[in-house]
Amino acid sequence: SQTIHQWPATLVQPVGSPLSLECTVEGTSNPNLYWYRQAAGRGLQLLFYSVGIGQISSEVPQNLSASRPQDRQFILSSKKLLLSDSGFYLCAWSGRGLYNQPQHFGDGTRLSIL
Amino acid sequence: GENVEQHPSTLSVQEGDSAVIKCTYSDSASNYFPWYKQELGKRPQLIIDIRSNVGEKKDQRIAVTLNKTAKHFSLHITETQPEDSAVYFCAASRGGRRALTFGSGTRLQVQP
């Protein structure tokens, strides 16, 4: 069966520091991968999605970036964090198919910026 | 792009009653509509989904209905239980490489 791993689970970072969140998927090949952010008590905002190695689509202009160095690895980065980057970051994957496939979420990283 | 509106934002029901959450979408080309349940501090979990080629889908106490003409879809939970208490999100997608657009969520509280 497929599993998705995200780490770290929680992170406290000072303003202006860099960021690297990692997500890996097991048990499937060539997945679509997604990064979402959820502010406290709010909905899910799509940040990036990827349909293959090196292919990244950005949905919201911001100081974050994403990379997909391997088929089942998705990384979210920032060179300098802002206070507004605080939130719950969720990675998700979906399979390939003619029609939309369900998205499955990781456990998330709770990021606090001080 | 797609816009999904979800109502109500909060919903309180008595145990055993039914709960209905409604969503509207703007993109008539959307063809996939999942619902997620998120418990406090946890990941969203898919509970049911529907594609545009059907009007209704049921899974035990949960059902989803879709009205393509009106561009709205609803989640129905019957015989609610305290463990149904959570935030529920609807979403919509056009398919292909398109990602999901989520509604703003409904906080459901089931009173024992």
Tab-separated table of N, CA and C in Angstrom, chain B residues 19-25 32-35 48-59 62-78 90-91:
chain	number	residue	atom	x	y	z
B	19	ALA	N	-26.941	15.813	9.112
B	19	ALA	CA	-26.189	17.045	8.845
B	19	ALA	C	-26.008	17.173	7.336
B	20	VAL	N	-26.160	18.390	6.840
B	20	VAL	CA	-25.987	18.650	5.415
B	20	VAL	C	-25.045	19.835	5.228
B	21	ILE	N	-24.048	19.653	4.396
B	21	ILE	CA	-23.087	20.707	4.079
B	21	ILE	C	-23.130	20.916	2.570
B	22	LYS	N	-23.182	22.185	2.159
B	22	LYS	CA	-23.366	22.486	0.747
B	22	LYS	C	-22.182	23.260	0.175
B	23	CYS	N	-21.863	22.971	-1.074
B	23	CYS	CA	-20.794	23.677	-1.780
B	23	CYS	C	-21.251	24.052	-3.174
B	24	THR	N	-20.808	25.210	-3.628
B	24	THR	CA	-21.028	25.614	-5.010
B	24	THR	C	-19.678	25.845	-5.666
B	25	TYR	N	-19.611	25.595	-6.975
B	25	TYR	CA	-18.368	25.799	-7.694
B	25	TYR	C	-18.633	26.673	-8.911
B	32	TYR	N	-14.728	16.508	-10.815
B	32	TYR	CA	-14.368	15.635	-9.703
B	32	TYR	C	-14.555	16.397	-8.406
B	33	PHE	N	-15.292	15.791	-7.444
B	33	PHE	CA	-15.699	16.509	-6.237
B	33	PHE	C	-15.504	15.612	-5.010
B	34	PRO	N	-14.375	15.742	-4.339
B	34	PRO	CA	-14.139	14.954	-3.119
B	34	PRO	C	-14.530	15.724	-1.866
B	35	TRP	N	-14.746	14.959	-0.801
B	35	TRP	CA	-14.984	15.545	0.527
B	35	TRP	C	-13.949	14.980	1.487
B	48	ILE	N	-15.368	10.587	0.929
B	48	ILE	CA	-16.196	10.204	-0.203
B	48	ILE	C	-15.898	11.147	-1.361
B	49	ASP	N	-16.070	10.685	-2.574
B	49	ASP	CA	-15.893	11.547	-3.733
B	49	ASP	C	-16.918	11.173	-4.800
B	50	ILE	N	-17.151	12.083	-5.716
B	50	ILE	CA	-18.117	11.852	-6.778
B	50	ILE	C	-17.593	12.475	-8.064
B	51	ARG	N	-17.879	11.828	-9.171
B	51	ARG	CA	-17.489	12.363	-10.467
B	51	ARG	C	-18.722	12.863	-11.186
B	52	SER	N	-18.514	13.665	-12.189
B	52	SER	CA	-19.641	14.379	-12.790
B	52	SER	C	-20.556	13.487	-13.609
B	53	ASN	N	-20.197	12.227	-13.788
B	53	ASN	CA	-21.064	11.343	-14.565
B	53	ASN	C	-22.136	10.664	-13.708
B	54	VAL	N	-22.154	10.963	-12.399
B	54	VAL	CA	-23.198	10.425	-11.521
B	54	VAL	C	-23.794	11.560	-10.704
B	55	GLY	N	-25.030	11.352	-10.227
B	55	GLY	CA	-25.694	12.403	-9.468
B	55	GLY	C	-25.664	12.186	-7.960
B	56	GLU	N	-25.397	10.926	-7.549
B	56	GLU	CA	-25.416	10.642	-6.125
B	56	GLU	C	-24.538	9.431	-5.846
B	57	LYS	N	-23.936	9.461	-4.674
B	57	LYS	CA	-23.110	8.327	-4.248
B	57	LYS	C	-23.269	8.158	-2.748
B	58	LYS	N	-23.385	6.907	-2.303
B	58	LYS	CA	-23.576	6.653	-0.864
B	58	LYS	C	-22.518	5.697	-0.346
B	59	ASP	N	-22.162	5.902	0.918
B	59	ASP	CA	-21.262	4.985	1.599
B	59	ASP	C	-21.692	4.949	3.053
B	62	ILE	N	-22.926	8.143	4.907
B	62	ILE	CA	-22.492	9.331	4.170
B	62	ILE	C	-22.977	9.255	2.729
B	63	ALA	N	-23.455	10.373	2.221
B	63	ALA	CA	-23.860	10.441	0.824
B	63	ALA	C	-23.474	11.804	0.261
B	64	VAL	N	-23.208	11.839	-1.016
B	64	VAL	CA	-22.930	13.093	-1.703
B	64	VAL	C	-23.841	13.182	-2.921
B	65	THR	N	-24.404	14.366	-3.141
B	65	THR	CA	-25.238	14.610	-4.314
B	65	THR	C	-24.613	15.711	-5.138
B	66	LEU	N	-24.804	15.642	-6.434
B	66	LEU	CA	-24.225	16.607	-7.358
B	66	LEU	C	-25.290	17.102	-8.315
B	67	ASN	N	-25.393	18.409	-8.454
B	67	ASN	CA	-26.280	19.027	-9.429
B	67	ASN	C	-25.408	19.845	-10.370
B	68	LYS	N	-25.107	19.277	-11.547
B	68	LYS	CA	-24.191	19.938	-12.485
B	68	LYS	C	-24.795	21.203	-13.075
B	69	THR	N	-26.090	21.189	-13.267
B	69	THR	CA	-26.748	22.356	-13.860
B	69	THR	C	-26.613	23.576	-12.946
B	70	ALA	N	-26.852	23.343	-11.661
B	70	ALA	CA	-26.773	24.430	-10.692
B	70	ALA	C	-25.350	24.626	-10.172
B	71	LYS	N	-24.466	23.721	-10.500
B	71	LYS	CA	-23.079	23.740	-10.040
B	71	LYS	C	-22.991	23.750	-8.525
B	72	HIS	N	-23.678	22.798	-7.921
B	72	HIS	CA	-23.500	22.634	-6.484
B	72	HIS	C	-23.549	21.158	-6.110
B	73	PHE	N	-22.912	20.846	-4.999
B	73	PHE	CA	-22.872	19.488	-4.484
B	73	PHE	C	-22.941	19.537	-2.968
B	74	SER	N	-23.456	18.479	-2.383
B	74	SER	CA	-23.731	18.478	-0.947
B	74	SER	C	-23.285	17.176	-0.304
B	75	LEU	N	-22.908	17.279	0.947
B	75	LEU	CA	-22.561	16.123	1.771
B	75	LEU	C	-23.682	15.918	2.778
B	76	HIS	N	-24.148	14.680	2.877
B	76	HIS	CA	-25.214	14.341	3.803
B	76	HIS	C	-24.694	13.276	4.764
B	77	ILE	N	-24.797	13.549	6.048
B	77	ILE	CA	-24.427	12.562	7.054
B	77	ILE	C	-25.668	12.248	7.865
B	78	THR	N	-26.058	10.986	7.875
B	78	THR	CA	-27.240	10.582	8.636
B	78	THR	C	-26.810	9.932	9.948
B	90	CYS	N	-15.038	20.525	1.238
B	90	CYS	CA	-15.357	20.080	-0.108
B	90	CYS	C	-14.262	20.582	-1.041
B	91	ALA	N	-14.189	20.003	-2.221
B	91	ALA	CA	-13.197	20.428	-3.200
B	91	ALA	C	-13.712	20.111	-4.596
